[in-house]
Amino acid sequence: MATDTAAPAATKVDGSALAGRALAAAGARNMFGVVGIPVTSLASRAAAAGVRFLAFRNEQSAGYAAAAYGFLTGSPGLLLTVSGPGCVHGLAGLSHATANAWPLLMVSGSCSQPDAGRGDFQELDQIAATKPFVKLAVKATTIADIPRLVFQALAATVSGRPGGCYLDLPSDVLHQTLTESEAAALIDAAAADSAKSDSSPPKHKSLDEGIEKAAELLRRAERPLVVFGKGAAYARAEDAIRKLVDTTGIPFLPTPMGKGVVPDTHPLSATAARSLAIGQCDVALVVGARLNWLLHFGEPPKWSKDVKFILVDICEEEIELRKPHVGIVGDAKRVVELINREIKDQPFCLAPSHPWVEAITKKAKDNVVKMEAQLAKDVVPFNFLTPMRIIRDAILAEGSRAPVVVSEGANTMDVGRSVLVQNEPRTRLDAGTWGTMGVGLGFCVAAAVAEPDRLVVAVEGDSGFGFSAMEVETLVRYQLPVVVIVFNNNGVYGGDRRSPDEITGPYKDDPAPTSFVPAAGYHKMMEAFGGKGYLVETPDELKSALSESFCARKPAVINVIIDPYAGAESGRMQHKN
């Protein structure tokens, strides 16, 4: 009997498998996205290689998840989209990440290269489409390019100022093959080249001089203030900043997502005395926060015309743009540690009786007392303050590790910034630098994946919730410990706020542009997928729903009915509308 002595064919690795392996080898652990032509196999191959794939119902939400994951972990978030319209949908999360300086790599399939320009399926010049929103956009033209470009793009997301990058994988490249040994050699070579490159920020000649000037300015200041933002949270600078505040006695002011870097309950918190703090400080050390619209551009009349800024930023261009009195280019954690070391040689400390500290703490206490008096009232039908107080107390009762709070919406987010308490870093996610609505459910998934031992609590306006509401199915599918609280006031900003002269014309009987279906049953959406839904209209009902859902740590939606006229148009930004 004849024996077949032919050697078995060498195992082949296609582009999808190679991309999945390269991502895993580069350290990726989670990827968010929507599958379809030509990337369905890539998602499965990546999962087989050790990169968890979380499938969404919409690329926008997946992109927001990838962006928030980058912030929460310090590692690039991964977004996978299909070609053409999928890539365009992904631009929302990609641009949001870059605007907030969070690392994200968007990987998209694209049309077959030989058919480009001929009207191929979902054809788009995706490099051109993504370039305005990214630090780097690259395209693999052959399967051998994939490992090198994966490592290059991932490294670029976290170098210097973090941000978005884009990797284009054409359909024909994903279908090309090579041998197992060739695949391994390409990945090893890419990893070796990446290891050779020094990703640490360069030491600028002016660093030592800047540290000395900063310490001296703070030491001589009569009314110093430490301001920090989400860049400080991203840099894990909380211990260094807490030490600076405790050692010097300088009051501090966080931006919204900087809350928790130093606990909100710290006696030197100037949050409740914000106008006084920024209006009268003479020296402001700004760490990991940009002097943009959130900080009134660092200009009068909100700030004193004589204030001296010490600006700490990872990006030299940001320093050059703002032209502070002292600019220090460097990592927030490292720079503050160096300032602490410099101060240690000539220590100083503002006592609680110091006039500046006394003024800040008195104003903060007075404002807190006024706010608590309003919060103490049980107003039914609900205004925004009554349910927010109940939610705050329920979150604080969870202790440590504190839940991650996700918040979006005009009135809901603004009131939440004032009422909800963050005592741990990176426990608040909101609309961010761009004021992006629709981030909520994507952020929830990211937080649950990045912080699996924490409860995630979303406090959403009904408009903000509506952008990504279908992702409640994603929460149920992965059984994530997320409780979504919807402040349901029947529309954008609430009820019909049109003036009589606006209710004219042929469509005057249409609902107002800001109106939704009254008392919509958002909780029923969650129930439709097997999660838990609650409809609440009283304090006791809300307390019961929070207690039960927090304890269960299962997907839930709490539909809180709010008086549609309780809020203000545009929240606190009426002047912009």
PDB file of N, CA, C and O in Angstrom, residues 284-314:
ATOM      1  N   ALA A 284      -1.242  81.282  40.332  1.00  0.00           N
ATOM      2  CA  ALA A 284      -1.997  80.051  40.106  1.00  0.00           C
ATOM      3  C   ALA A 284      -1.099  79.005  39.460  1.00  0.00           C
ATOM      4  O   ALA A 284      -0.575  79.228  38.358  1.00  0.00           O
ATOM      5  N   LEU A 285      -0.881  77.909  40.166  1.00  0.00           N
ATOM      6  CA  LEU A 285      -0.177  76.758  39.612  1.00  0.00           C
ATOM      7  C   LEU A 285      -1.216  75.875  38.928  1.00  0.00           C
ATOM      8  O   LEU A 285      -2.096  75.312  39.582  1.00  0.00           O
ATOM      9  N   VAL A 286      -1.163  75.787  37.609  1.00  0.00           N
ATOM     10  CA  VAL A 286      -2.149  75.045  36.822  1.00  0.00           C
ATOM     11  C   VAL A 286      -1.489  73.774  36.296  1.00  0.00           C
ATOM     12  O   VAL A 286      -0.551  73.829  35.502  1.00  0.00           O
ATOM     13  N   VAL A 287      -1.989  72.638  36.747  1.00  0.00           N
ATOM     14  CA  VAL A 287      -1.375  71.351  36.434  1.00  0.00           C
ATOM     15  C   VAL A 287      -2.365  70.465  35.678  1.00  0.00           C
ATOM     16  O   VAL A 287      -3.438  70.144  36.187  1.00  0.00           O
ATOM     17  N   GLY A 288      -1.991  70.090  34.457  1.00  0.00           N
ATOM     18  CA  GLY A 288      -2.828  69.163  33.711  1.00  0.00           C
ATOM     19  C   GLY A 288      -4.192  69.718  33.373  1.00  0.00           C
ATOM     20  O   GLY A 288      -5.172  68.973  33.279  1.00  0.00           O
ATOM     21  N   ALA A 289      -4.273  71.009  33.205  1.00  0.00           N
ATOM     22  CA  ALA A 289      -5.515  71.670  32.795  1.00  0.00           C
ATOM     23  C   ALA A 289      -5.147  72.782  31.830  1.00  0.00           C
ATOM     24  O   ALA A 289      -4.162  73.487  32.048  1.00  0.00           O
ATOM     25  N   ARG A 290      -5.938  72.943  30.782  1.00  0.00           N
ATOM     26  CA  ARG A 290      -5.666  73.993  29.811  1.00  0.00           C
ATOM     27  C   ARG A 290      -6.447  75.257  30.160  1.00  0.00           C
ATOM     28  O   ARG A 290      -7.569  75.177  30.666  1.00  0.00           O
ATOM     29  N   LEU A 291      -5.865  76.371  29.870  1.00  0.00           N
ATOM     30  CA  LEU A 291      -6.539  77.653  30.109  1.00  0.00           C
ATOM     31  C   LEU A 291      -7.495  77.933  28.946  1.00  0.00           C
ATOM     32  O   LEU A 291      -7.359  78.909  28.210  1.00  0.00           O
ATOM     33  N   ASN A 292      -8.490  77.047  28.823  1.00  0.00           N
ATOM     34  CA  ASN A 292      -9.474  77.175  27.748  1.00  0.00           C
ATOM     35  C   ASN A 292     -10.789  77.702  28.324  1.00  0.00           C
ATOM     36  O   ASN A 292     -10.814  78.309  29.390  1.00  0.00           O
ATOM     37  N   TRP A 293     -11.889  77.435  27.653  1.00  0.00           N
ATOM     38  CA  TRP A 293     -13.179  77.983  28.078  1.00  0.00           C
ATOM     39  C   TRP A 293     -13.583  77.507  29.477  1.00  0.00           C
ATOM     40  O   TRP A 293     -14.263  78.238  30.213  1.00  0.00           O
ATOM     41  N   LEU A 294     -13.156  76.303  29.862  1.00  0.00           N
ATOM     42  CA  LEU A 294     -13.502  75.790  31.186  1.00  0.00           C
ATOM     43  C   LEU A 294     -12.880  76.625  32.297  1.00  0.00           C
ATOM     44  O   LEU A 294     -13.424  76.700  33.407  1.00  0.00           O
ATOM     45  N   LEU A 295     -11.749  77.260  32.003  1.00  0.00           N
ATOM     46  CA  LEU A 295     -11.082  78.130  32.975  1.00  0.00           C
ATOM     47  C   LEU A 295     -11.057  79.585  32.484  1.00  0.00           C
ATOM     48  O   LEU A 295     -10.171  80.357  32.834  1.00  0.00           O
ATOM     49  N   HIS A 296     -12.056  79.934  31.665  1.00  0.00           N
ATOM     50  CA  HIS A 296     -12.245  81.324  31.230  1.00  0.00           C
ATOM     51  C   HIS A 296     -10.988  81.897  30.577  1.00  0.00           C
ATOM     52  O   HIS A 296     -10.734  83.096  30.654  1.00  0.00           O
ATOM     53  N   PHE A 297     -10.213  81.008  29.941  1.00  0.00           N
ATOM     54  CA  PHE A 297      -9.014  81.382  29.182  1.00  0.00           C
ATOM     55  C   PHE A 297      -7.945  82.056  30.039  1.00  0.00           C
ATOM     56  O   PHE A 297      -6.966  82.599  29.515  1.00  0.00           O
ATOM     57  N   GLY A 298      -8.107  82.014  31.369  1.00  0.00           N
ATOM     58  CA  GLY A 298      -7.136  82.641  32.258  1.00  0.00           C
ATOM     59  C   GLY A 298      -7.126  84.154  32.165  1.00  0.00           C
ATOM     60  O   GLY A 298      -6.117  84.793  32.492  1.00  0.00           O
ATOM     61  N   GLU A 299      -8.242  84.729  31.744  1.00  0.00           N
ATOM     62  CA  GLU A 299      -8.291  86.167  31.465  1.00  0.00           C
ATOM     63  C   GLU A 299      -9.307  86.883  32.343  1.00  0.00           C
ATOM     64  O   GLU A 299     -10.256  86.261  32.856  1.00  0.00           O
ATOM     65  N   PRO A 300      -9.140  88.223  32.500  1.00  0.00           N
ATOM     66  CA  PRO A 300     -10.169  89.028  33.160  1.00  0.00           C
ATOM     67  C   PRO A 300     -11.464  88.964  32.335  1.00  0.00           C
ATOM     68  O   PRO A 300     -11.405  88.723  31.119  1.00  0.00           O
ATOM     69  N   PRO A 301     -12.648  89.158  32.922  1.00  0.00           N
ATOM     70  CA  PRO A 301     -12.834  89.609  34.307  1.00  0.00           C
ATOM     71  C   PRO A 301     -12.895  88.483  35.340  1.00  0.00           C
ATOM     72  O   PRO A 301     -12.920  88.762  36.530  1.00  0.00           O
ATOM     73  N   LYS A 302     -12.935  87.221  34.883  1.00  0.00           N
ATOM     74  CA  LYS A 302     -13.037  86.127  35.855  1.00  0.00           C
ATOM     75  C   LYS A 302     -11.760  86.010  36.683  1.00  0.00           C
ATOM     76  O   LYS A 302     -11.803  85.708  37.874  1.00  0.00           O
ATOM     77  N   TRP A 303     -10.617  86.221  36.030  1.00  0.00           N
ATOM     78  CA  TRP A 303      -9.328  86.183  36.711  1.00  0.00           C
ATOM     79  C   TRP A 303      -8.820  87.617  36.919  1.00  0.00           C
ATOM     80  O   TRP A 303      -9.151  88.513  36.140  1.00  0.00           O
ATOM     81  N   SER A 304      -8.001  87.789  37.929  1.00  0.00           N
ATOM     82  CA  SER A 304      -7.354  89.082  38.134  1.00  0.00           C
ATOM     83  C   SER A 304      -6.415  89.370  36.963  1.00  0.00           C
ATOM     84  O   SER A 304      -5.760  88.459  36.438  1.00  0.00           O
ATOM     85  N   LYS A 305      -6.343  90.622  36.559  1.00  0.00           N
ATOM     86  CA  LYS A 305      -5.448  90.985  35.455  1.00  0.00           C
ATOM     87  C   LYS A 305      -3.977  90.838  35.855  1.00  0.00           C
ATOM     88  O   LYS A 305      -3.096  90.785  34.997  1.00  0.00           O
ATOM     89  N   ASP A 306      -3.716  90.738  37.154  1.00  0.00           N
ATOM     90  CA  ASP A 306      -2.332  90.657  37.637  1.00  0.00           C
ATOM     91  C   ASP A 306      -1.899  89.240  38.026  1.00  0.00           C
ATOM     92  O   ASP A 306      -0.781  89.056  38.502  1.00  0.00           O
ATOM     93  N   VAL A 307      -2.769  88.263  37.837  1.00  0.00           N
ATOM     94  CA  VAL A 307      -2.426  86.903  38.259  1.00  0.00           C
ATOM     95  C   VAL A 307      -1.228  86.384  37.457  1.00  0.00           C
ATOM     96  O   VAL A 307      -1.097  86.632  36.255  1.00  0.00           O
ATOM     97  N   LYS A 308      -0.347  85.683  38.138  1.00  0.00           N
ATOM     98  CA  LYS A 308       0.809  85.049  37.496  1.00  0.00           C
ATOM     99  C   LYS A 308       0.534  83.558  37.395  1.00  0.00           C
ATOM    100  O   LYS A 308       0.332  82.879  38.412  1.00  0.00           O
ATOM    101  N   PHE A 309       0.539  83.038  36.178  1.00  0.00           N
ATOM    102  CA  PHE A 309       0.279  81.618  35.965  1.00  0.00           C
ATOM    103  C   PHE A 309       1.576  80.829  35.900  1.00  0.00           C
ATOM    104  O   PHE A 309       2.520  81.226  35.203  1.00  0.00           O
ATOM    105  N   ILE A 310       1.601  79.705  36.619  1.00  0.00           N
ATOM    106  CA  ILE A 310       2.631  78.682  36.452  1.00  0.00           C
ATOM    107  C   ILE A 310       1.923  77.531  35.751  1.00  0.00           C
ATOM    108  O   ILE A 310       1.067  76.870  36.341  1.00  0.00           O
ATOM    109  N   LEU A 311       2.228  77.317  34.501  1.00  0.00           N
ATOM    110  CA  LEU A 311       1.494  76.329  33.702  1.00  0.00           C
ATOM    111  C   LEU A 311       2.353  75.090  33.475  1.00  0.00           C
ATOM    112  O   LEU A 311       3.455  75.180  32.924  1.00  0.00           O
ATOM    113  N   VAL A 312       1.854  73.961  33.926  1.00  0.00           N
ATOM    114  CA  VAL A 312       2.531  72.674  33.752  1.00  0.00           C
ATOM    115  C   VAL A 312       1.767  71.879  32.704  1.00  0.00           C
ATOM    116  O   VAL A 312       0.580  71.577  32.882  1.00  0.00           O
ATOM    117  N   ASP A 313       2.426  71.537  31.611  1.00  0.00           N
ATOM    118  CA  ASP A 313       1.756  70.806  30.533  1.00  0.00           C
ATOM    119  C   ASP A 313       2.766  69.913  29.833  1.00  0.00           C
ATOM    120  O   ASP A 313       3.944  70.273  29.703  1.00  0.00           O
ATOM    121  N   ILE A 314       2.311  68.788  29.360  1.00  0.00           N
ATOM    122  CA  ILE A 314       3.180  67.851  28.652  1.00  0.00           C
ATOM    123  C   ILE A 314       3.534  68.360  27.259  1.00  0.00           C
ATOM    124  O   ILE A 314       4.491  67.901  26.631  1.00  0.00           O
TER     125      ILE A 314
END
